[in-house]
Short mmCIF file of C-alpha atoms and ligand atoms in Angstrom, two decimals:
data_model
loop_
_atom_site.label_atom_id
_atom_site.label_comp_id
_atom_site.label_asym_id
_atom_site.label_seq_id
_atom_site.Cartn_x
_atom_site.Cartn_y
_atom_site.Cartn_z
CA UNK A 1 -108.62 16.06 -89.74
CA UNK A 2 -112.27 16.10 -90.70
CA UNK A 3 -114.56 15.02 -87.85
CA UNK A 4 -116.01 12.08 -89.83
CA UNK A 5 -112.59 10.74 -90.60
CA UNK A 6 -111.49 11.31 -87.04
CA UNK A 7 -114.41 9.30 -85.66
CA UNK A 8 -113.72 6.54 -88.18
CA UNK A 9 -110.06 6.39 -87.20
CA UNK A 10 -110.84 6.29 -83.49
CA UNK A 11 -113.38 3.57 -84.18
CA UNK A 12 -110.86 1.55 -86.15
CA UNK A 13 -108.26 2.13 -83.46
CA UNK A 14 -110.63 0.76 -80.82
CA UNK A 15 -111.57 -2.06 -83.15
CA UNK A 16 -107.95 -3.03 -83.69
CA UNK A 17 -107.19 -2.99 -79.98
CA UNK A 18 -110.27 -5.11 -79.22
CA UNK A 19 -109.32 -7.68 -81.84
CA UNK A 20 -105.64 -7.53 -80.98
CA UNK A 21 -104.69 -7.06 -84.64
CA UNK A 22 -104.59 -4.43 -87.36
CA UNK A 23 -107.38 -4.48 -89.90
CA UNK A 24 -105.15 -4.75 -92.97
CA UNK A 25 -107.71 -3.69 -95.58
CA UNK A 26 -109.50 -1.24 -93.31
CA UNK A 27 -109.66 1.32 -96.12
CA UNK A 28 -111.97 -1.03 -98.03
CA UNK A 29 -114.53 -1.52 -95.26
CA UNK A 30 -117.88 -0.37 -96.67
CA UNK A 31 -119.40 2.65 -94.94
CA UNK A 32 -121.56 1.65 -91.99
CA UNK A 33 -120.30 -1.94 -91.94
CA UNK A 34 -119.31 -3.36 -88.52
CA UNK A 35 -116.58 -6.02 -88.71
CA UNK A 36 -117.84 -9.40 -87.49
CA UNK A 37 -115.37 -9.46 -84.62
CA UNK A 38 -117.10 -6.35 -83.27
CA UNK A 39 -120.69 -7.31 -83.90
CA UNK A 40 -120.74 -9.29 -80.68
CA UNK A 41 -118.23 -7.47 -78.54
CA UNK A 42 -116.84 -9.26 -75.51
CA UNK A 43 -118.30 -7.23 -72.62
CA UNK A 44 -115.52 -8.33 -70.28
CA UNK A 45 -112.91 -6.77 -72.54
CA UNK A 46 -115.11 -3.85 -73.55
CA UNK A 47 -115.70 -2.74 -69.95
CA UNK A 48 -112.59 -4.21 -68.25
CA UNK A 49 -114.74 -6.46 -66.09
CA UNK A 50 -113.68 -9.63 -64.30
CA UNK A 51 -114.74 -12.87 -66.01
CA UNK A 52 -116.70 -13.82 -62.89
CA UNK A 53 -119.22 -11.01 -63.45
CA UNK A 54 -122.67 -12.01 -64.70
CA UNK A 55 -124.04 -10.49 -67.92
CA UNK A 56 -127.81 -10.00 -67.47
CA UNK A 57 -128.51 -8.09 -70.67
CA UNK A 58 -126.62 -6.62 -73.62
CA UNK A 59 -129.07 -4.05 -75.03
CA UNK A 60 -128.79 -2.19 -72.78
CA UNK A 61 -125.78 -3.54 -70.95
CA UNK A 62 -126.56 -4.82 -67.47
CA UNK A 63 -123.83 -6.66 -65.59
CA UNK A 64 -123.65 -7.68 -61.94
CA UNK A 65 -121.04 -8.91 -59.48
CA UNK A 66 -121.17 -11.97 -57.24
CA UNK A 67 -120.93 -11.55 -53.47
CA UNK A 68 -117.37 -12.87 -53.19
CA UNK A 69 -116.18 -10.48 -55.93
CA UNK A 70 -117.18 -7.53 -53.77
CA UNK A 71 -114.60 -8.35 -51.10
CA UNK A 72 -112.49 -5.18 -51.56
CA UNK A 73 -113.14 -2.30 -49.18
CA UNK A 74 -113.24 0.03 -52.18
CA UNK A 75 -114.87 -1.57 -55.23
CA UNK A 76 -112.51 -1.58 -58.23
CA UNK A 77 -113.95 -1.07 -61.71
CA UNK A 78 -113.57 -4.75 -62.65
CA UNK A 79 -116.12 -5.78 -59.99
CA UNK A 80 -118.50 -2.84 -60.32
CA UNK A 81 -121.97 -3.61 -61.64
CA UNK A 82 -123.25 -1.80 -64.75
CA UNK A 83 -126.86 -0.73 -65.00
CA UNK A 84 -127.83 1.06 -68.19
CA UNK A 85 -131.28 2.09 -69.36
CA UNK A 86 -130.12 3.20 -72.81
CA UNK A 87 -127.03 3.18 -75.00
CA UNK A 88 -123.67 4.39 -73.74
CA UNK A 89 -122.64 7.67 -75.41
CA UNK A 90 -119.86 7.26 -77.98
CA UNK A 91 -117.07 9.60 -79.10
CA UNK A 92 -117.26 11.89 -76.10
CA UNK A 93 -115.65 15.22 -76.92
CA UNK A 94 -114.11 16.08 -73.59
CA UNK A 95 -112.87 19.53 -74.69
CA UNK A 96 -116.40 20.64 -75.49
CA UNK A 97 -118.30 18.88 -72.70
CA UNK A 98 -120.51 21.33 -70.84
CA UNK A 99 -122.77 21.27 -67.83
CA UNK A 100 -125.78 23.58 -67.89
CA UNK A 101 -127.77 24.39 -64.77
CA UNK A 102 -131.29 25.54 -65.65
CA UNK A 103 -134.89 25.03 -64.58
CA UNK A 104 -137.79 27.06 -63.14
CA UNK A 105 -135.95 27.65 -59.89
CA UNK A 106 -132.74 29.30 -61.07
CA UNK A 107 -132.59 33.06 -61.70
CA UNK A 108 -130.80 32.50 -64.99
CA UNK A 109 -129.25 29.37 -66.49
CA UNK A 110 -125.48 28.98 -66.29
CA UNK A 111 -123.10 26.79 -68.25
CA UNK A 112 -119.70 25.45 -67.16
CA UNK A 113 -116.98 23.66 -69.05
CA UNK A 114 -115.44 20.63 -67.36
CA UNK A 115 -112.26 22.61 -66.75
CA UNK A 116 -114.22 25.41 -65.05
CA UNK A 117 -116.00 22.91 -62.82
CA UNK A 118 -112.77 21.24 -61.79
CA UNK A 119 -110.81 24.42 -61.11
CA UNK A 120 -113.43 26.87 -59.88
CA UNK A 121 -114.84 24.70 -57.08
CA UNK A 122 -113.17 22.84 -54.24
CA UNK A 123 -112.73 19.12 -54.91
CA UNK A 124 -113.91 16.48 -52.44
CA UNK A 125 -113.38 12.72 -52.25
CA UNK A 126 -115.80 10.30 -50.62
CA UNK A 127 -116.46 6.58 -50.65
CA UNK A 128 -120.12 6.27 -51.60
CA UNK A 129 -122.39 3.24 -51.66
CA UNK A 130 -124.47 2.89 -54.80
CA UNK A 131 -127.07 0.15 -54.91
CA UNK A 132 -129.59 -0.35 -57.69
CA UNK A 133 -133.17 -0.18 -56.38
CA UNK A 134 -133.79 -3.50 -58.15
CA UNK A 135 -130.88 -5.36 -56.51
CA UNK A 136 -132.29 -8.69 -55.23
CA UNK A 137 -135.26 -8.59 -57.61
CA UNK A 138 -134.71 -12.22 -58.71
CA UNK A 139 -136.12 -13.52 -55.41
CA UNK A 140 -139.57 -11.93 -55.63
CA UNK A 141 -142.61 -14.08 -56.22
CA UNK A 142 -144.75 -13.48 -58.22
CA UNK A 143 -141.69 -12.39 -60.20
CA UNK A 144 -141.17 -8.79 -61.25
CA UNK A 145 -140.19 -7.86 -64.80
CA UNK A 146 -136.78 -6.34 -65.38
CA UNK A 147 -133.20 -7.40 -64.85
CA UNK A 148 -133.10 -10.33 -62.47
CA UNK A 149 -130.42 -8.95 -60.17
CA UNK A 150 -129.30 -11.32 -57.42
CA UNK A 151 -127.04 -9.62 -54.85
CA UNK A 152 -124.39 -7.95 -56.98
CA UNK A 153 -125.90 -4.60 -58.03
CA UNK A 154 -124.07 -2.68 -55.32
CA UNK A 155 -120.70 -0.95 -55.14
CA UNK A 156 -118.73 1.40 -52.95
CA UNK A 157 -116.10 3.24 -54.95
CA UNK A 158 -114.15 6.36 -54.11
CA UNK A 159 -115.58 9.33 -56.00
CA UNK A 160 -113.86 12.69 -56.51
CA UNK A 161 -115.62 15.77 -57.71
CA UNK A 162 -117.23 19.03 -56.76
CA UNK A 163 -120.22 19.46 -54.48
CA UNK A 164 -123.48 19.99 -56.32
CA UNK A 165 -124.29 22.35 -53.45
CA UNK A 166 -121.38 24.69 -54.34
CA UNK A 167 -122.43 24.83 -57.98
CA UNK A 168 -126.07 25.50 -57.14
CA UNK A 169 -124.93 28.30 -54.82
CA UNK A 170 -122.84 29.78 -57.61
CA UNK A 171 -125.82 29.70 -59.98
CA UNK A 172 -128.31 31.02 -57.42
CA UNK A 173 -131.36 28.95 -56.54
CA UNK A 174 -134.77 30.46 -55.79
CA UNK A 175 -136.76 29.70 -52.63
CA UNK A 176 -139.37 27.68 -54.48
CA UNK A 177 -136.84 25.01 -55.55
CA UNK A 178 -138.17 21.53 -54.75
CA UNK A 179 -136.13 19.01 -56.74
CA UNK A 180 -133.23 18.66 -59.14
CA UNK A 181 -133.48 16.54 -62.28
CA UNK A 182 -130.52 15.34 -64.31
CA UNK A 183 -130.17 15.09 -68.09
CA UNK A 184 -127.50 12.98 -69.72
CA UNK A 185 -125.84 12.09 -73.01
CA UNK A 186 -126.89 8.44 -73.32
CA UNK A 187 -129.34 7.58 -76.09
CA UNK A 188 -132.73 5.92 -75.97
CA UNK A 189 -132.84 2.30 -77.14
CA UNK A 190 -135.14 3.37 -79.96
CA UNK A 191 -132.43 5.73 -81.24
CA UNK A 192 -134.94 8.61 -81.04
CA UNK A 193 -132.86 11.66 -80.01
CA UNK A 194 -135.93 13.32 -78.51
CA UNK A 195 -136.40 10.54 -75.96
CA UNK A 196 -134.26 10.26 -72.84
CA UNK A 197 -133.51 6.76 -71.48
CA UNK A 198 -133.68 8.08 -67.92
CA UNK A 199 -133.86 11.50 -66.24
CA UNK A 200 -134.26 11.23 -62.50
CA UNK A 201 -133.24 13.36 -59.56
CA UNK A 202 -133.46 14.08 -55.85
CA UNK A 203 -135.20 16.58 -53.55
CA UNK A 204 -133.27 19.74 -52.66
CA UNK A 205 -132.23 18.49 -49.20
CA UNK A 206 -130.40 15.58 -50.82
CA UNK A 207 -129.01 17.74 -53.64
CA UNK A 208 -127.55 20.14 -51.06
CA UNK A 209 -125.95 17.46 -48.88
CA UNK A 210 -122.17 17.63 -48.30
CA UNK A 211 -121.60 14.26 -49.95
CA UNK A 212 -123.68 14.79 -53.09
CA UNK A 213 -121.05 15.18 -55.80
CA UNK A 214 -120.69 15.93 -59.45
CA UNK A 215 -117.81 13.53 -59.89
CA UNK A 216 -115.14 13.36 -62.55
CA UNK A 217 -112.93 10.71 -60.96
CA UNK A 218 -113.58 7.20 -59.69
CA UNK A 219 -110.93 5.46 -57.59
CA UNK A 220 -108.43 8.20 -58.47
CA UNK A 221 -108.79 7.92 -62.25
CA UNK A 222 -111.08 9.25 -64.97
CA UNK A 223 -114.49 7.60 -64.50
CA UNK A 224 -114.72 4.55 -66.79
CA UNK A 225 -117.01 5.28 -69.76
CA UNK A 226 -119.67 2.78 -68.66
CA UNK A 227 -119.88 4.44 -65.25
CA UNK A 228 -120.49 7.97 -66.45
CA UNK A 229 -117.36 9.53 -68.02
CA UNK A 230 -116.74 12.44 -68.03
CA UNK A 231 -119.20 13.68 -65.38
CA UNK A 232 -121.49 11.88 -62.99
CA UNK A 233 -123.90 12.81 -60.25
CA UNK A 234 -123.28 10.69 -57.15
CA UNK A 235 -125.99 10.67 -54.50
CA UNK A 236 -124.83 7.86 -52.18
CA UNK A 237 -127.29 5.87 -50.07
CA UNK A 238 -130.19 6.45 -52.47
CA UNK A 239 -131.26 4.12 -55.26
CA UNK A 240 -128.36 4.40 -57.72
CA UNK A 241 -130.83 5.50 -60.42
CA UNK A 242 -130.59 8.95 -58.79
CA UNK A 243 -126.87 9.04 -59.62
CA UNK A 244 -127.01 10.11 -63.25
CA UNK A 245 -124.13 9.16 -65.53
CA UNK A 246 -122.83 11.26 -68.48
CA UNK A 247 -124.43 14.41 -67.04
CA UNK A 248 -124.66 17.52 -69.21
CA UNK A 249 -127.61 19.34 -67.64
CA UNK A 250 -129.23 19.67 -64.24
CA UNK A 251 -132.59 21.36 -63.91
CA UNK A 252 -133.62 22.94 -60.63
CA UNK A 253 -137.34 22.31 -60.52
CA UNK A 254 -140.17 24.05 -58.67
CA UNK A 255 -141.96 20.69 -58.42
CA UNK A 256 -140.98 17.03 -58.14
CA UNK A 257 -138.92 16.34 -61.27
CA UNK A 258 -141.10 14.73 -63.97
CA UNK A 259 -138.36 13.30 -66.23
CA UNK A 260 -138.30 9.80 -67.71
CA UNK A 261 -138.61 7.09 -65.02
CA UNK A 262 -139.71 9.53 -62.33
CA UNK A 263 -143.37 8.62 -62.75
CA UNK A 264 -145.08 5.58 -61.18
CA UNK A 265 -144.42 2.73 -61.11
CA UNK A 266 -140.71 3.30 -61.96
CA UNK A 267 -138.45 3.38 -58.91
CA UNK A 268 -141.46 3.46 -56.62
CA UNK A 269 -142.91 1.06 -54.06
CA UNK A 270 -146.44 0.85 -52.63
CA UNK A 271 -146.82 3.58 -49.99
CA UNK A 272 -148.50 0.96 -47.77
CA UNK A 273 -147.66 -2.80 -47.75
CA UNK A 274 -149.60 -4.95 -50.25
CA UNK A 275 -150.19 -8.69 -50.67
CA UNK A 276 -147.94 -10.50 -53.20
CA UNK A 277 -149.33 -10.07 -56.71
CA UNK A 278 -151.75 -7.30 -55.75
CA UNK A 279 -152.41 -4.57 -58.34
CA UNK A 280 -151.35 -1.17 -57.04
CA UNK A 281 -152.66 2.13 -58.40
CA UNK A 282 -150.03 4.61 -59.61
CA UNK A 283 -151.32 7.11 -57.07
CA UNK A 284 -150.49 4.67 -54.26
CA UNK A 285 -146.84 4.25 -55.29
CA UNK A 286 -144.19 6.34 -53.47
CA UNK A 287 -140.72 7.38 -54.69
CA UNK A 288 -137.88 5.36 -53.14
CA UNK A 289 -135.52 7.60 -51.20
CA UNK A 290 -132.93 6.30 -48.71
CA UNK A 291 -132.10 2.59 -49.30
CA UNK A 292 -132.78 0.08 -46.49
CA UNK A 293 -130.21 -1.58 -44.20
CA UNK A 294 -128.35 -4.45 -45.88
CA UNK A 295 -125.15 -6.49 -45.80
CA UNK A 296 -123.11 -8.99 -47.82
CA UNK A 297 -120.73 -11.75 -46.77
CA UNK A 298 -117.87 -11.35 -49.23
CA UNK A 299 -115.57 -14.02 -47.76
CA UNK A 300 -115.74 -16.96 -48.02
CA UNK A 301 -117.50 -17.70 -51.27
CA UNK A 302 -120.68 -19.71 -50.80
CA UNK A 303 -119.87 -23.43 -50.98
CA UNK A 304 -116.63 -23.15 -49.01
CA UNK A 305 -115.21 -26.36 -47.51
CA UNK A 306 -113.34 -26.22 -44.22
CA UNK A 307 -111.77 -28.84 -41.99
CA UNK A 308 -113.20 -29.84 -38.63
CA UNK A 309 -111.83 -27.68 -35.80
CA UNK A 310 -110.72 -25.04 -38.26
CA UNK A 311 -111.80 -21.51 -37.39
CA UNK A 312 -113.51 -19.73 -40.25
CA UNK A 313 -112.91 -15.99 -40.51
CA UNK A 314 -115.77 -14.40 -42.40
CA UNK A 315 -115.94 -10.80 -43.61
CA UNK A 316 -118.11 -8.46 -45.60
CA UNK A 317 -119.75 -5.04 -45.82
CA UNK A 318 -122.92 -3.46 -44.45
CA UNK A 319 -124.74 -0.25 -45.36
CA UNK A 320 -127.96 1.51 -44.46
CA UNK A 321 -128.82 4.25 -46.97
CA UNK A 322 -128.70 7.61 -45.20
CA UNK A 323 -128.29 5.90 -41.83
CA UNK A 324 -125.37 4.10 -40.24
CA UNK A 325 -125.17 0.40 -39.45
CA UNK A 326 -125.03 -0.01 -35.69
CA UNK A 327 -124.77 -3.77 -35.18
CA UNK A 328 -123.80 -6.68 -37.34
CA UNK A 329 -124.57 -10.30 -36.43
CA UNK A 330 -124.24 -13.75 -37.93
CA UNK A 331 -126.12 -17.01 -37.38
CA UNK A 332 -125.08 -20.60 -38.16
CA UNK A 333 -128.40 -22.14 -37.08
CA UNK A 334 -130.81 -20.63 -39.63
CA UNK A 335 -131.48 -17.56 -37.53
CA UNK A 336 -132.36 -19.33 -34.24
CA UNK A 337 -129.47 -17.59 -32.43
CA UNK A 338 -127.23 -14.70 -33.39
CA UNK A 339 -123.64 -13.72 -32.55
CA UNK A 340 -121.97 -10.34 -32.85
CA UNK A 341 -119.55 -9.49 -35.64
CA UNK A 342 -116.83 -6.82 -35.30
CA UNK A 343 -118.08 -3.81 -37.22
CA UNK A 344 -116.05 -0.80 -38.36
CA UNK A 345 -117.34 2.75 -38.58
CA UNK A 346 -117.73 4.12 -42.12
CA UNK A 347 -114.74 6.14 -43.43
CA UNK A 348 -117.26 8.86 -44.25
CA UNK A 349 -121.04 9.17 -44.24
CA UNK A 350 -122.73 6.98 -46.92
CA UNK A 351 -119.74 4.62 -47.26
CA UNK A 352 -120.29 0.96 -46.54
CA UNK A 353 -118.87 -0.48 -43.32
CA UNK A 354 -116.71 -3.58 -42.99
CA UNK A 355 -117.40 -6.47 -40.64
CA UNK A 356 -115.69 -9.68 -39.65
CA UNK A 357 -116.20 -12.62 -37.30
CA UNK A 358 -114.39 -15.85 -36.35
CA UNK A 359 -116.66 -18.86 -36.41
CA UNK A 360 -116.21 -22.25 -34.73
CA UNK A 361 -118.51 -25.04 -35.86
CA UNK A 362 -119.70 -27.69 -33.34
CA UNK A 363 -119.15 -30.69 -35.61
CA UNK A 364 -118.86 -31.92 -39.23
CA UNK A 365 -121.74 -31.22 -41.57
CA UNK A 366 -123.60 -28.69 -43.70
CA UNK A 367 -124.09 -25.17 -42.38
CA UNK A 368 -125.40 -21.87 -43.61
CA UNK A 369 -124.04 -18.57 -42.43
CA UNK A 370 -126.62 -15.82 -42.36
CA UNK A 371 -125.64 -12.19 -41.85
CA UNK A 372 -127.89 -9.50 -40.41
CA UNK A 373 -127.29 -5.77 -40.07
CA UNK A 374 -129.25 -3.36 -37.87
CA UNK A 375 -129.31 0.39 -38.51
CA UNK A 376 -129.05 3.15 -35.93
CA UNK A 377 -132.82 3.43 -35.76
CA UNK A 378 -133.04 -0.20 -34.61
CA UNK A 379 -134.32 -1.58 -37.91
CA UNK A 380 -132.83 -4.96 -38.92
CA UNK A 381 -132.70 -6.81 -42.22
CA UNK A 382 -135.51 -9.33 -42.61
CA UNK A 383 -134.24 -12.92 -42.56
CA UNK A 384 -136.03 -13.74 -45.79
CA UNK A 385 -137.80 -11.72 -48.46
CA UNK A 386 -139.32 -8.40 -47.30
CA UNK A 387 -142.62 -6.93 -48.56
CA UNK A 388 -143.50 -7.86 -52.12
CA UNK A 389 -143.89 -4.93 -54.52
CA UNK A 390 -144.87 -4.84 -58.20
CA UNK A 391 -141.44 -3.81 -59.58
CA UNK A 392 -139.31 -5.95 -57.27
CA UNK A 393 -137.38 -3.22 -55.47
CA UNK A 394 -135.66 -3.06 -52.08
CA UNK A 395 -135.01 -6.72 -51.36
CA UNK A 396 -132.75 -6.41 -48.31
CA UNK A 397 -133.12 -9.98 -47.01
CA UNK A 398 -130.19 -11.42 -45.01
CA UNK A 399 -127.39 -12.68 -47.21
CA UNK A 400 -126.79 -16.42 -46.78
CA UNK A 401 -123.85 -18.63 -47.73
CA UNK A 402 -123.38 -22.40 -47.52
CA UNK A 403 -120.36 -23.98 -45.77
CA UNK A 404 -119.38 -27.62 -45.37
CA UNK A 405 -117.24 -28.77 -42.45
CA UNK A 406 -115.44 -32.01 -43.33
N1 LIG B 1 -127.52 8.64 -67.73
C1 LIG B 1 -127.81 7.53 -67.05
N2 LIG B 1 -127.57 7.50 -65.74
C2 LIG B 1 -127.84 6.38 -65.02
C3 LIG B 1 -128.44 5.25 -65.63
C4 LIG B 1 -128.68 5.30 -67.03
O1 LIG B 1 -129.15 4.36 -67.66
N3 LIG B 1 -128.35 6.46 -67.70
N4 LIG B 1 -128.79 4.17 -64.86
C5 LIG B 1 -129.04 4.45 -63.45
C6 LIG B 1 -129.26 3.25 -62.64
S1 LIG B 1 -130.82 2.58 -62.68
C7 LIG B 1 -128.28 2.75 -61.82
S2 LIG B 1 -128.59 1.45 -60.79
C8 LIG B 1 -126.92 3.33 -61.81
C9 LIG B 1 -125.87 2.28 -62.12
O2 LIG B 1 -124.59 2.82 -62.02
P1 LIG B 1 -123.34 2.00 -62.56
O3 LIG B 1 -123.66 1.44 -63.90
O4 LIG B 1 -122.20 2.97 -62.57
O5 LIG B 1 -123.07 0.89 -61.55
O6 LIG B 1 -126.76 4.39 -62.74
C10 LIG B 1 -127.88 5.24 -62.85
N5 LIG B 1 -127.57 6.37 -63.69
MO1 LIG B 2 -130.90 0.99 -60.91
#
């Protein structure tokens, strides 16, 4: 079959399955015409997402969860947020997908097929927390431009792949290596093939960590297309922008990677605290590395009603970037006093930890439950908004839910 025709048939196949019907006169569809039913695709069907997810943007697609949807210990695809900077690659040719390792700091570039990657290197599986640097942005004032994420741009899925470390060892990295930068197959919103929507990376110490994977499976299956099929970098605990999707090239750089969205102010915060609304020079903005300590109450859903004398069992997850969460507390009196939650250890480094607590309320009325995690360096979540920054990153304020006792 000619490639053109093949693409057209796959497209029509997808189209038919999305519409739930055959396109009877498909042969007569003019070239380049998109059937009406597909002009405004239903993102829930397109990405297999739960109807409770919030669509923040469609070009590019940005979709977030709600706190109570993140109740699973391992986030399933249907509740996983999507954050895209460009357009999702289409018609991925898995048989010819290649990963090239190049850059100033490799002796000579090397290219692998997917099959070589999977079979040549040992496979590892880890649960890894990925949180968008802009999660919580909607609360900042003065507001920051960009997707107004509330609390749902975080996930902890189980990723399977090979260690970036093992691949870099196989290629041979020179002593002057400083950073790795990823390149991917998504396209710029402008359609310009010379522009990359995003090309970020991490310093060598993070690239060489045991848990930094080039993953080809998520939750035991092929990675869903929107989350990086067929190959994704996963650098847990760092802003998820470092975890490149649809990866086809990694450059080992002899300087801090200078790809798209590496330069200030993208994914950077003021190196020193600033007043809300203050202008910050690019030179005074620092790259975000490990994410701060944070937690979410995933049960009950905010607005829960319980009966007097009923005990409420709350639960949720807590994470702390490269660190571990050491204590987890809750308050029912707006932070005046705090009580301990039961907190589990992570199943592996960089996985979120689960907590629970049983709460008795003194009498009928309106309450809020606030949750606060503290990392193993003694740093706690702020009760309300932390330091303002121009791009609205790193809001790790305590999560709060409302409960009525009747
Ligand atoms: N190639 C590519 N990788 C990417 C992005 C992108 O737009 N293109 N977005 C990044 C950002 S900003 C985030 S927060 C995460 C989101 O991952 P998810 O959509 O799988 O939840 O992917 C990162 N990797
Ligand atoms: Mo992000």
